[in-house]
Tab-separated table of C-alpha atoms in Angstrom:
chain	number	residue	atom	x	y	z
A	1	MET	CA	113.893	-43.620	-29.590
A	2	LEU	CA	111.722	-45.869	-27.513
A	3	ARG	CA	113.862	-48.796	-28.449
A	4	THR	CA	117.031	-47.026	-27.400
A	5	GLU	CA	115.586	-46.037	-24.074
A	6	GLU	CA	114.324	-49.518	-23.632
A	7	ARG	CA	117.909	-50.879	-24.408
A	8	GLN	CA	119.448	-48.369	-21.983
A	9	ARG	CA	116.977	-49.270	-19.291
A	10	LEU	CA	117.518	-52.986	-19.763
A	11	ALA	CA	121.282	-52.473	-19.797
A	12	ARG	CA	121.039	-50.400	-16.599
A	13	GLU	CA	118.919	-53.199	-14.933
A	14	ARG	CA	121.431	-55.814	-16.002
A	15	ARG	CA	124.299	-53.616	-14.646
A	16	GLU	CA	122.331	-53.075	-11.409
A	17	GLU	CA	121.663	-56.867	-11.251
A	18	ARG	CA	125.324	-57.645	-11.826
A	19	GLU	CA	126.401	-55.089	-9.125
A	20	LYS	CA	123.915	-56.636	-6.696
A	21	GLN	CA	125.281	-60.144	-7.469
A	22	HIS	CA	128.858	-58.792	-7.153
A	23	ALA	CA	127.935	-57.096	-3.809
A	24	ALA	CA	126.255	-60.344	-2.690
A	25	LYS	CA	129.413	-62.322	-3.627
A	26	GLU	CA	131.548	-59.809	-1.803
A	27	THR	CA	129.326	-60.004	1.232
A	28	GLN	CA	129.548	-63.828	1.121
A	29	ILE	CA	133.261	-63.731	0.769
A	30	LEU	CA	133.578	-61.245	3.738
A	31	GLU	CA	131.231	-63.444	5.773
A	32	LYS	CA	133.211	-66.505	5.039
A	33	GLU	CA	136.376	-64.597	5.886
A	34	ARG	CA	134.857	-63.407	9.195
A	35	LYS	CA	133.675	-67.003	9.999
A	36	ALA	CA	137.097	-68.336	9.098
A	37	LYS	CA	138.799	-65.754	11.326
A	38	LEU	CA	136.369	-66.515	14.199
A	39	GLN	CA	137.069	-70.217	13.794
A	40	TYR	CA	140.728	-69.659	13.767
A	41	GLU	CA	140.492	-67.456	16.882
A	42	LYS	CA	138.397	-70.135	18.554
A	43	GLN	CA	140.853	-72.910	17.752
A	44	LEU	CA	143.794	-70.604	18.921
A	45	GLU	CA	141.926	-70.050	22.324
A	46	GLU	CA	141.207	-73.731	22.533
A	47	ARG	CA	144.851	-74.578	21.942
A	48	GLN	CA	146.003	-72.082	24.473
A	49	ARG	CA	143.509	-73.441	27.008
A	50	LYS	CA	144.731	-77.020	26.423
A	51	LEU	CA	148.356	-75.923	26.744
A	52	LYS	CA	147.502	-74.132	29.963
A	53	GLU	CA	145.664	-77.268	31.310
A	54	MET	CA	148.632	-79.460	30.312
A	55	LYS	CA	151.134	-77.127	32.088
A	56	GLN	CA	148.936	-77.183	35.180
A	57	LYS	CA	148.691	-81.008	35.065
A	58	GLU	CA	152.394	-81.245	34.530
A	59	GLU	CA	153.068	-78.967	37.451
A	60	GLN	CA	150.634	-80.865	39.647
A	61	ARG	CA	152.338	-84.112	38.656
A	62	ARG	CA	155.848	-82.651	39.432
A	63	ALA	CA	154.582	-81.367	42.761
A	64	ALA	CA	153.200	-84.816	43.565
A	65	VAL	CA	156.352	-86.573	42.482
A	66	GLU	CA	158.374	-84.140	44.602
A	67	GLU	CA	156.102	-84.669	47.579
A	68	LYS	CA	156.444	-88.461	47.124
A	69	ARG	CA	160.157	-88.135	46.948
A	70	LYS	CA	160.323	-86.017	50.088
A	71	GLN	CA	157.991	-88.462	51.894
A	72	LYS	CA	160.180	-91.422	50.820
A	73	ILE	CA	163.311	-89.647	52.006
A	74	GLU	CA	161.609	-88.928	55.300
A	75	GLU	CA	160.526	-92.492	55.758
A	76	GLU	CA	164.064	-93.719	54.894
A	77	LYS	CA	165.474	-91.248	57.449
A	78	GLU	CA	163.093	-92.563	60.091
A	79	ARG	CA	163.900	-96.153	59.231
A	80	TYR	CA	167.636	-95.396	59.413
A	81	GLU	CA	167.224	-93.624	62.691
A	82	ALA	CA	165.227	-96.609	64.150
A	83	VAL	CA	167.772	-99.088	62.888
A	84	LEU	CA	170.567	-96.914	64.369
A	85	HIS	CA	168.724	-96.694	67.693
A	86	ARG	CA	168.176	-100.445	67.771
A	87	THR	CA	171.762	-101.068	66.913
A	88	LEU	CA	172.956	-98.708	69.624
A	89	GLU	CA	170.708	-100.371	72.178
A	90	ARG	CA	171.929	-103.860	71.189
A	91	SER	CA	175.643	-102.852	71.383
A	92	GLN	CA	175.047	-101.212	74.762
A	93	ARG	CA	173.391	-104.541	75.978
A	94	LEU	CA	176.184	-106.481	74.546
A	95	GLU	CA	178.682	-104.153	76.118
A	96	THR	CA	176.937	-104.525	79.490
A	97	ARG	CA	176.995	-108.348	79.220
A	98	GLN	CA	180.644	-108.358	78.172
A	99	LYS	CA	181.387	-106.185	81.315
A	100	ARG	CA	179.470	-108.723	83.458
A	101	TRP	CA	181.465	-111.518	81.932
A	102	SER	CA	184.858	-109.900	82.115
A	103	TRP	CA	184.579	-108.603	85.684
A	104	GLY	CA	182.900	-111.660	87.080
A	105	GLY	CA	179.608	-109.863	87.829
A	106	SER	CA	176.695	-112.135	88.363
A	107	VAL	CA	173.365	-112.111	86.501
A	108	THR	CA	170.444	-112.986	88.742
A	109	PRO	CA	167.874	-115.460	87.162
A	110	ASP	CA	165.191	-112.921	87.751
A	111	SER	CA	166.841	-110.172	85.678
A	112	GLU	CA	167.686	-112.689	83.021
A	113	GLY	CA	164.027	-113.709	82.779
A	114	LYS	CA	163.006	-110.087	82.385
A	115	THR	CA	165.386	-109.530	79.522
A	116	ALA	CA	164.459	-112.820	77.824
A	117	SER	CA	160.937	-111.609	77.239
A	118	LYS	CA	162.326	-108.504	75.446
A	119	ARG	CA	164.612	-110.424	73.091
A	120	SER	CA	164.327	-110.001	69.346
A	121	PRO	CA	165.181	-112.848	66.820
A	122	SER	CA	168.635	-111.495	66.469
A	123	THR	CA	169.388	-112.450	70.192
A	124	ALA	CA	169.953	-115.983	68.781
A	125	ASN	CA	173.295	-114.478	67.606
A	126	LEU	CA	174.023	-113.171	71.045
A	127	LYS	CA	173.227	-116.659	72.544
A	128	GLN	CA	175.646	-118.214	70.067
A	129	ALA	CA	178.296	-115.614	71.005
A	130	GLU	CA	177.593	-116.282	74.810
A	131	ALA	CA	178.095	-120.025	74.077
A	132	ALA	CA	181.394	-119.281	72.265
A	133	VAL	CA	182.573	-117.031	75.078
A	134	SER	CA	181.838	-119.579	77.809
A	135	LYS	CA	183.572	-122.156	75.742
A	136	CYS	CA	186.597	-119.864	75.346
A	137	LEU	CA	186.522	-118.990	79.079
A	138	SER	CA	186.756	-122.640	79.964
A	139	SER	CA	189.723	-123.051	77.756
A	140	SER	CA	191.301	-119.604	78.627
A	141	ALA	CA	193.110	-121.134	81.716
A	142	ALA	CA	194.989	-123.468	79.341
A	143	LEU	CA	195.651	-120.598	76.979
A	144	LEU	CA	197.058	-118.144	79.517
A	145	ASN	CA	200.476	-119.808	79.431
A	146	THR	CA	200.791	-119.707	75.548
A	147	SER	CA	202.034	-116.725	73.576
A	148	ASP	CA	199.751	-114.273	71.828
A	149	ARG	CA	200.605	-115.511	68.367
A	150	THR	CA	199.993	-119.046	69.181
A	151	ARG	CA	196.672	-118.198	70.868
A	152	ARG	CA	195.444	-116.144	67.883
A	153	SER	CA	196.366	-118.865	65.446
A	154	GLN	CA	194.221	-121.414	67.398
A	155	LEU	CA	191.138	-119.200	67.594
A	156	SER	CA	188.785	-117.631	65.062
A	157	PRO	CA	188.985	-113.734	64.759
A	158	LEU	CA	185.781	-113.403	66.816
A	159	ASP	CA	186.920	-115.674	69.530
A	160	SER	CA	190.376	-114.026	69.569
A	161	GLY	CA	188.788	-110.546	69.896
A	162	VAL	CA	186.501	-111.770	72.735
A	163	ILE	CA	189.436	-113.481	74.533
A	164	SER	CA	191.721	-110.428	74.249
A	165	ARG	CA	188.860	-108.275	75.665
A	166	LEU	CA	188.255	-110.706	78.521
A	167	LEU	CA	191.899	-111.231	79.411
A	168	ALA	CA	192.791	-107.469	79.728
A	169	PRO	CA	190.648	-106.911	82.783
A	170	THR	CA	191.454	-110.301	84.257
A	171	GLN	CA	195.273	-109.527	84.089
A	172	ALA	CA	194.555	-106.159	85.678
A	173	SER	CA	192.651	-107.845	88.528
A	174	LEU	CA	195.518	-110.314	89.010
A	175	ALA	CA	197.980	-107.472	89.261
A	176	ARG	CA	195.790	-105.735	91.791
A	177	SER	CA	195.623	-108.954	93.917
A	178	LYS	CA	199.398	-109.411	93.535
A	179	SER	CA	199.975	-105.896	94.737
A	180	ALA	CA	197.509	-106.381	97.624
A	181	ALA	CA	199.351	-109.621	98.605
A	182	THR	CA	202.758	-107.864	98.578
A	183	LEU	CA	201.313	-105.010	100.669
A	184	SER	CA	199.832	-107.445	103.153
A	185	ALA	CA	203.216	-109.376	103.336
A	186	ASP	CA	205.031	-106.096	104.058
């Protein structure tokens, strides 16, 4: 009887030991699962944080690119307006000079000296045009008697345009002087 009781006690102890080991294994498994779950959540949070940072950086980059583009457009607009302004000023100056040439107005040496100091490098083109016009003016007396077609075939398009602009007011002034002469004769 002692032996059976001893066997039962030993069997109970072994069963308890197995249950403890099984419980310990289950605890370890649960702990591993918990750690794995925590690790996964941590990685997920890290990924979300990185994605959020990447989105913010991308938005900042886009905003910077957009700002740069707007700034470039503004600079180009300012440059265009400045070029347009300079072109208008030059054309007005050229128009004023052409009016002086065509109507026989005089340019005083003093005013010419003032404008000479304001000239830009592109006024060399204007000087060349002035030289061409004065050359054309000297030959315009000979060209007055020839027809328009002949005149235009002898001159370059630039000279032809300048001559036609110069001749129109000259013919008008001749007509006025003729009418004045006929009025005074009457």
